[in-house]
Amino acid sequence: MTLRTLVEQAEGELRFGPHPQRARLDAETLLLHLLKQNRAWLFAHSSDEVRTTAAEAFDALVSRRLSGEPVQYITGSAEFFGLPFSVAPGVLIPRPETELLVEEVLRLANQIQQPRIADIGTGSGIIAIALAHALPHARITAVDLSKQALTIAGKNALQNQVTNRITFVEGDLFAPLAGLSFDIIASNPPYVPEADRDSLSVEVREYEPEGALFAGEDGLSIYKRLIPEAREYLAPGGWLIMEIGYGQQPAIETILLVDGYREVYFVPDYQGIPRVACGQKERG
């Protein structure tokens, strides 16, 4: 059997999987992960014969994908903001929407000579690491409650050569940051309402960590803590930048305004859905 035939057979199987529209891409990604090669190599070697042991190992990967396991967890890797990241079931898989948050933080941080930035709920470290990569003069502190997540984040920082630009600390929200002050606080907190659990894809519902997804019946429980607490750790004129869920703009705007934030605005995603919430602490 050739590599081309192997991919085509897997593609046919994966068309009955969780994302049939990605069947070919998933099949190729899994095979390249197994063979530790790239797509250019696969194109050049598509007529090569496949060893039985490799075909069997590939079938096992395809079966995992058919069960709903995300490709990123199977391969242990994902890309975010053009950078490579290791991912595992203990952390969320990076989403394209979160790049909008990073872009907005960069826009604001580039107006500050040596920005002090906190990433609250860093997970695999994608936000902190993308910012550190783009802002060599920034001082970044990344917080997470999960030791497992911080271990993965540390490995990702090392992989992307920004270890010396980020301080990783364990704790709940701002608990480990006593006495510190930041120009920008960024966060992609859990925001999925419990009521939406059954509507999530099997990939998300069955495989990604619940603690990084769900936030009470309305999806707002973390924001109700994060927004008021953040003001105590923002420098005068500092910004709080958060990713939010579908339909949450009115509630988040109310919380920000009630807690005294000014210049509140929202950044939409490419479908026009408000996805990033921004609020500024008064200048004093």
PDB file of N, CA and C in Angstrom, residues 75-139:
ATOM      1  N   THR A  75      -1.595  14.667  18.347  1.00  0.00           N
ATOM      2  CA  THR A  75      -0.232  15.024  17.922  1.00  0.00           C
ATOM      3  C   THR A  75       0.558  15.720  19.020  1.00  0.00           C
ATOM      4  N   GLY A  76      -0.168  16.261  20.030  1.00  0.00           N
ATOM      5  CA  GLY A  76       0.500  16.971  21.117  1.00  0.00           C
ATOM      6  C   GLY A  76       0.989  18.341  20.733  1.00  0.00           C
ATOM      7  N   SER A  77       0.462  18.888  19.625  1.00  0.00           N
ATOM      8  CA  SER A  77       0.961  20.179  19.174  1.00  0.00           C
ATOM      9  C   SER A  77      -0.142  21.010  18.530  1.00  0.00           C
ATOM     10  N   ALA A  78       0.064  22.336  18.552  1.00  0.00           N
ATOM     11  CA  ALA A  78      -0.858  23.271  17.920  1.00  0.00           C
ATOM     12  C   ALA A  78      -0.083  24.535  17.578  1.00  0.00           C
ATOM     13  N   GLU A  79      -0.647  25.326  16.680  1.00  0.00           N
ATOM     14  CA  GLU A  79      -0.021  26.602  16.317  1.00  0.00           C
ATOM     15  C   GLU A  79      -0.886  27.742  16.804  1.00  0.00           C
ATOM     16  N   PHE A  80      -0.237  28.814  17.273  1.00  0.00           N
ATOM     17  CA  PHE A  80      -0.960  30.001  17.703  1.00  0.00           C
ATOM     18  C   PHE A  80      -0.096  31.215  17.427  1.00  0.00           C
ATOM     19  N   PHE A  81      -0.656  32.187  16.767  1.00  0.00           N
ATOM     20  CA  PHE A  81       0.050  33.424  16.437  1.00  0.00           C
ATOM     21  C   PHE A  81       1.358  33.136  15.690  1.00  0.00           C
ATOM     22  N   GLY A  82       1.326  32.086  14.871  1.00  0.00           N
ATOM     23  CA  GLY A  82       2.494  31.720  14.090  1.00  0.00           C
ATOM     24  C   GLY A  82       3.582  31.006  14.856  1.00  0.00           C
ATOM     25  N   LEU A  83       3.297  30.614  16.110  1.00  0.00           N
ATOM     26  CA  LEU A  83       4.287  29.966  16.956  1.00  0.00           C
ATOM     27  C   LEU A  83       3.846  28.536  17.284  1.00  0.00           C
ATOM     28  N   PRO A  84       4.806  27.627  17.498  1.00  0.00           N
ATOM     29  CA  PRO A  84       4.452  26.245  17.845  1.00  0.00           C
ATOM     30  C   PRO A  84       4.226  26.084  19.350  1.00  0.00           C
ATOM     31  N   PHE A  85       3.228  25.294  19.709  1.00  0.00           N
ATOM     32  CA  PHE A  85       2.921  25.046  21.117  1.00  0.00           C
ATOM     33  C   PHE A  85       2.636  23.568  21.339  1.00  0.00           C
ATOM     34  N   SER A  86       3.061  23.093  22.503  1.00  0.00           N
ATOM     35  CA  SER A  86       2.670  21.763  22.950  1.00  0.00           C
ATOM     36  C   SER A  86       1.345  21.876  23.687  1.00  0.00           C
ATOM     37  N   VAL A  87       0.442  20.931  23.437  1.00  0.00           N
ATOM     38  CA  VAL A  87      -0.842  20.912  24.134  1.00  0.00           C
ATOM     39  C   VAL A  87      -1.117  19.496  24.622  1.00  0.00           C
ATOM     40  N   ALA A  88      -1.915  19.406  25.670  1.00  0.00           N
ATOM     41  CA  ALA A  88      -2.286  18.122  26.252  1.00  0.00           C
ATOM     42  C   ALA A  88      -3.674  18.283  26.859  1.00  0.00           C
ATOM     43  N   PRO A  89      -4.343  17.171  27.204  1.00  0.00           N
ATOM     44  CA  PRO A  89      -5.707  17.278  27.725  1.00  0.00           C
ATOM     45  C   PRO A  89      -5.884  18.187  28.931  1.00  0.00           C
ATOM     46  N   GLY A  90      -4.816  18.557  29.630  1.00  0.00           N
ATOM     47  CA  GLY A  90      -4.952  19.438  30.783  1.00  0.00           C
ATOM     48  C   GLY A  90      -5.085  20.911  30.457  1.00  0.00           C
ATOM     49  N   VAL A  91      -4.967  21.265  29.155  1.00  0.00           N
ATOM     50  CA  VAL A  91      -5.078  22.668  28.751  1.00  0.00           C
ATOM     51  C   VAL A  91      -5.977  22.776  27.523  1.00  0.00           C
ATOM     52  N   LEU A  92      -6.543  23.965  27.338  1.00  0.00           N
ATOM     53  CA  LEU A  92      -7.369  24.206  26.165  1.00  0.00           C
ATOM     54  C   LEU A  92      -6.532  24.188  24.893  1.00  0.00           C
ATOM     55  N   ILE A  93      -7.166  23.814  23.809  1.00  0.00           N
ATOM     56  CA  ILE A  93      -6.557  23.924  22.491  1.00  0.00           C
ATOM     57  C   ILE A  93      -6.672  25.384  22.042  1.00  0.00           C
ATOM     58  N   PRO A  94      -5.601  25.996  21.555  1.00  0.00           N
ATOM     59  CA  PRO A  94      -5.664  27.403  21.131  1.00  0.00           C
ATOM     60  C   PRO A  94      -6.742  27.633  20.077  1.00  0.00           C
ATOM     61  N   ARG A  95      -7.454  28.763  20.225  1.00  0.00           N
ATOM     62  CA  ARG A  95      -8.483  29.150  19.267  1.00  0.00           C
ATOM     63  C   ARG A  95      -8.035  30.384  18.492  1.00  0.00           C
ATOM     64  N   PRO A  96      -8.439  30.491  17.220  1.00  0.00           N
ATOM     65  CA  PRO A  96      -8.095  31.683  16.434  1.00  0.00           C
ATOM     66  C   PRO A  96      -8.614  32.975  17.067  1.00  0.00           C
ATOM     67  N   GLU A  97      -9.777  32.891  17.752  1.00  0.00           N
ATOM     68  CA  GLU A  97     -10.352  34.102  18.346  1.00  0.00           C
ATOM     69  C   GLU A  97      -9.416  34.736  19.363  1.00  0.00           C
ATOM     70  N   THR A  98      -8.634  33.924  20.037  1.00  0.00           N
ATOM     71  CA  THR A  98      -7.744  34.439  21.068  1.00  0.00           C
ATOM     72  C   THR A  98      -6.622  35.283  20.462  1.00  0.00           C
ATOM     73  N   GLU A  99      -6.334  35.082  19.188  1.00  0.00           N
ATOM     74  CA  GLU A  99      -5.345  35.924  18.532  1.00  0.00           C
ATOM     75  C   GLU A  99      -5.810  37.376  18.483  1.00  0.00           C
ATOM     76  N   LEU A 100      -7.126  37.591  18.439  1.00  0.00           N
ATOM     77  CA  LEU A 100      -7.652  38.960  18.463  1.00  0.00           C
ATOM     78  C   LEU A 100      -7.301  39.645  19.778  1.00  0.00           C
ATOM     79  N   LEU A 101      -7.358  38.898  20.875  1.00  0.00           N
ATOM     80  CA  LEU A 101      -6.981  39.435  22.175  1.00  0.00           C
ATOM     81  C   LEU A 101      -5.504  39.832  22.174  1.00  0.00           C
ATOM     82  N   VAL A 102      -4.649  38.947  21.667  1.00  0.00           N
ATOM     83  CA  VAL A 102      -3.215  39.236  21.611  1.00  0.00           C
ATOM     84  C   VAL A 102      -2.953  40.479  20.765  1.00  0.00           C
ATOM     85  N   GLU A 103      -3.636  40.584  19.635  1.00  0.00           N
ATOM     86  CA  GLU A 103      -3.448  41.742  18.761  1.00  0.00           C
ATOM     87  C   GLU A 103      -3.829  43.038  19.464  1.00  0.00           C
ATOM     88  N   GLU A 104      -4.899  43.003  20.252  1.00  0.00           N
ATOM     89  CA  GLU A 104      -5.325  44.222  20.949  1.00  0.00           C
ATOM     90  C   GLU A 104      -4.363  44.582  22.065  1.00  0.00           C
ATOM     91  N   VAL A 105      -3.872  43.578  22.784  1.00  0.00           N
ATOM     92  CA  VAL A 105      -2.873  43.843  23.816  1.00  0.00           C
ATOM     93  C   VAL A 105      -1.619  44.437  23.185  1.00  0.00           C
ATOM     94  N   LEU A 106      -1.186  43.908  22.068  1.00  0.00           N
ATOM     95  CA  LEU A 106      -0.002  44.432  21.390  1.00  0.00           C
ATOM     96  C   LEU A 106      -0.210  45.884  20.958  1.00  0.00           C
ATOM     97  N   ARG A 107      -1.384  46.186  20.463  1.00  0.00           N
ATOM     98  CA  ARG A 107      -1.670  47.558  20.041  1.00  0.00           C
ATOM     99  C   ARG A 107      -1.508  48.543  21.202  1.00  0.00           C
ATOM    100  N   LEU A 108      -2.014  48.155  22.364  1.00  0.00           N
ATOM    101  CA  LEU A 108      -1.924  49.024  23.541  1.00  0.00           C
ATOM    102  C   LEU A 108      -0.513  49.010  24.129  1.00  0.00           C
ATOM    103  N   ALA A 109       0.105  47.832  24.177  1.00  0.00           N
ATOM    104  CA  ALA A 109       1.429  47.711  24.787  1.00  0.00           C
ATOM    105  C   ALA A 109       2.497  48.457  24.002  1.00  0.00           C
ATOM    106  N   ASN A 110       2.324  48.563  22.694  1.00  0.00           N
ATOM    107  CA  ASN A 110       3.307  49.253  21.866  1.00  0.00           C
ATOM    108  C   ASN A 110       3.335  50.761  22.125  1.00  0.00           C
ATOM    109  N   GLN A 111       2.371  51.247  22.895  1.00  0.00           N
ATOM    110  CA  GLN A 111       2.349  52.656  23.279  1.00  0.00           C
ATOM    111  C   GLN A 111       3.065  52.884  24.615  1.00  0.00           C
ATOM    112  N   ILE A 112       3.578  51.795  25.202  1.00  0.00           N
ATOM    113  CA  ILE A 112       4.235  51.867  26.511  1.00  0.00           C
ATOM    114  C   ILE A 112       5.680  51.423  26.344  1.00  0.00           C
ATOM    115  N   GLN A 113       6.612  52.141  26.936  1.00  0.00           N
ATOM    116  CA  GLN A 113       8.036  51.851  26.725  1.00  0.00           C
ATOM    117  C   GLN A 113       8.436  50.482  27.268  1.00  0.00           C
ATOM    118  N   GLN A 114       8.078  50.189  28.504  1.00  0.00           N
ATOM    119  CA  GLN A 114       8.374  48.892  29.112  1.00  0.00           C
ATOM    120  C   GLN A 114       7.117  48.372  29.801  1.00  0.00           C
ATOM    121  N   PRO A 115       6.199  47.827  29.018  1.00  0.00           N
ATOM    122  CA  PRO A 115       4.902  47.428  29.582  1.00  0.00           C
ATOM    123  C   PRO A 115       5.012  46.274  30.573  1.00  0.00           C
ATOM    124  N   ARG A 116       4.252  46.409  31.650  1.00  0.00           N
ATOM    125  CA  ARG A 116       4.115  45.331  32.630  1.00  0.00           C
ATOM    126  C   ARG A 116       2.778  44.659  32.368  1.00  0.00           C
ATOM    127  N   ILE A 117       2.814  43.369  32.046  1.00  0.00           N
ATOM    128  CA  ILE A 117       1.617  42.665  31.597  1.00  0.00           C
ATOM    129  C   ILE A 117       1.397  41.415  32.450  1.00  0.00           C
ATOM    130  N   ALA A 118       0.147  41.181  32.831  1.00  0.00           N
ATOM    131  CA  ALA A 118      -0.228  39.950  33.523  1.00  0.00           C
ATOM    132  C   ALA A 118      -1.182  39.156  32.642  1.00  0.00           C
ATOM    133  N   ASP A 119      -0.962  37.861  32.564  1.00  0.00           N
ATOM    134  CA  ASP A 119      -1.850  36.941  31.850  1.00  0.00           C
ATOM    135  C   ASP A 119      -2.491  36.044  32.903  1.00  0.00           C
ATOM    136  N   ILE A 120      -3.776  36.258  33.150  1.00  0.00           N
ATOM    137  CA  ILE A 120      -4.477  35.552  34.218  1.00  0.00           C
ATOM    138  C   ILE A 120      -5.201  34.331  33.651  1.00  0.00           C
ATOM    139  N   GLY A 121      -4.824  33.148  34.146  1.00  0.00           N
ATOM    140  CA  GLY A 121      -5.358  31.902  33.606  1.00  0.00           C
ATOM    141  C   GLY A 121      -4.617  31.531  32.342  1.00  0.00           C
ATOM    142  N   THR A 122      -3.311  31.440  32.443  1.00  0.00           N
ATOM    143  CA  THR A 122      -2.467  31.327  31.245  1.00  0.00           C
ATOM    144  C   THR A 122      -2.616  30.011  30.501  1.00  0.00           C
ATOM    145  N   GLY A 123      -3.031  28.935  31.170  1.00  0.00           N
ATOM    146  CA  GLY A 123      -3.181  27.647  30.485  1.00  0.00           C
ATOM    147  C   GLY A 123      -1.858  27.180  29.911  1.00  0.00           C
ATOM    148  N   SER A 124      -1.836  26.907  28.609  1.00  0.00           N
ATOM    149  CA  SER A 124      -0.609  26.452  27.956  1.00  0.00           C
ATOM    150  C   SER A 124       0.363  27.593  27.687  1.00  0.00           C
ATOM    151  N   GLY A 125      -0.021  28.803  28.080  1.00  0.00           N
ATOM    152  CA  GLY A 125       0.881  29.944  27.971  1.00  0.00           C
ATOM    153  C   GLY A 125       0.824  30.683  26.649  1.00  0.00           C
ATOM    154  N   ILE A 126      -0.161  30.397  25.827  1.00  0.00           N
ATOM    155  CA  ILE A 126      -0.149  30.952  24.471  1.00  0.00           C
ATOM    156  C   ILE A 126      -0.162  32.479  24.458  1.00  0.00           C
ATOM    157  N   ILE A 127      -0.972  33.109  25.330  1.00  0.00           N
ATOM    158  CA  ILE A 127      -1.057  34.569  25.326  1.00  0.00           C
ATOM    159  C   ILE A 127       0.254  35.172  25.806  1.00  0.00           C
ATOM    160  N   ALA A 128       0.726  34.732  26.959  1.00  0.00           N
ATOM    161  CA  ALA A 128       1.960  35.280  27.521  1.00  0.00           C
ATOM    162  C   ALA A 128       3.137  35.087  26.583  1.00  0.00           C
ATOM    163  N   ILE A 129       3.225  33.914  25.973  1.00  0.00           N
ATOM    164  CA  ILE A 129       4.364  33.601  25.110  1.00  0.00           C
ATOM    165  C   ILE A 129       4.302  34.383  23.806  1.00  0.00           C
ATOM    166  N   ALA A 130       3.115  34.497  23.219  1.00  0.00           N
ATOM    167  CA  ALA A 130       2.980  35.306  22.002  1.00  0.00           C
ATOM    168  C   ALA A 130       3.343  36.760  22.277  1.00  0.00           C
ATOM    169  N   LEU A 131       2.927  37.265  23.439  1.00  0.00           N
ATOM    170  CA  LEU A 131       3.259  38.647  23.803  1.00  0.00           C
ATOM    171  C   LEU A 131       4.756  38.806  24.057  1.00  0.00           C
ATOM    172  N   ALA A 132       5.341  37.870  24.768  1.00  0.00           N
ATOM    173  CA  ALA A 132       6.776  37.941  25.051  1.00  0.00           C
ATOM    174  C   ALA A 132       7.589  37.878  23.772  1.00  0.00           C
ATOM    175  N   HIS A 133       7.124  37.085  22.824  1.00  0.00           N
ATOM    176  CA  HIS A 133       7.829  36.952  21.550  1.00  0.00           C
ATOM    177  C   HIS A 133       7.798  38.268  20.766  1.00  0.00           C
ATOM    178  N   ALA A 134       6.669  38.978  20.858  1.00  0.00           N
ATOM    179  CA  ALA A 134       6.504  40.220  20.098  1.00  0.00           C
ATOM    180  C   ALA A 134       6.988  41.453  20.842  1.00  0.00           C
ATOM    181  N   LEU A 135       7.122  41.344  22.174  1.00  0.00           N
ATOM    182  CA  LEU A 135       7.478  42.503  23.004  1.00  0.00           C
ATOM    183  C   LEU A 135       8.713  42.170  23.840  1.00  0.00           C
ATOM    184  N   PRO A 136       9.887  42.248  23.262  1.00  0.00           N
ATOM    185  CA  PRO A 136      11.097  41.860  23.999  1.00  0.00           C
ATOM    186  C   PRO A 136      11.387  42.710  25.225  1.00  0.00           C
ATOM    187  N   HIS A 137      10.796  43.914  25.306  1.00  0.00           N
ATOM    188  CA  HIS A 137      11.062  44.792  26.447  1.00  0.00           C
ATOM    189  C   HIS A 137       9.955  44.741  27.509  1.00  0.00           C
ATOM    190  N   ALA A 138       8.974  43.865  27.305  1.00  0.00           N
ATOM    191  CA  ALA A 138       7.882  43.754  28.270  1.00  0.00           C
ATOM    192  C   ALA A 138       8.280  42.859  29.434  1.00  0.00           C
ATOM    193  N   ARG A 139       7.648  43.100  30.580  1.00  0.00           N
ATOM    194  CA  ARG A 139       7.771  42.210  31.737  1.00  0.00           C
ATOM    195  C   ARG A 139       6.428  41.514  31.904  1.00  0.00           C
TER     196      ARG A 139
END
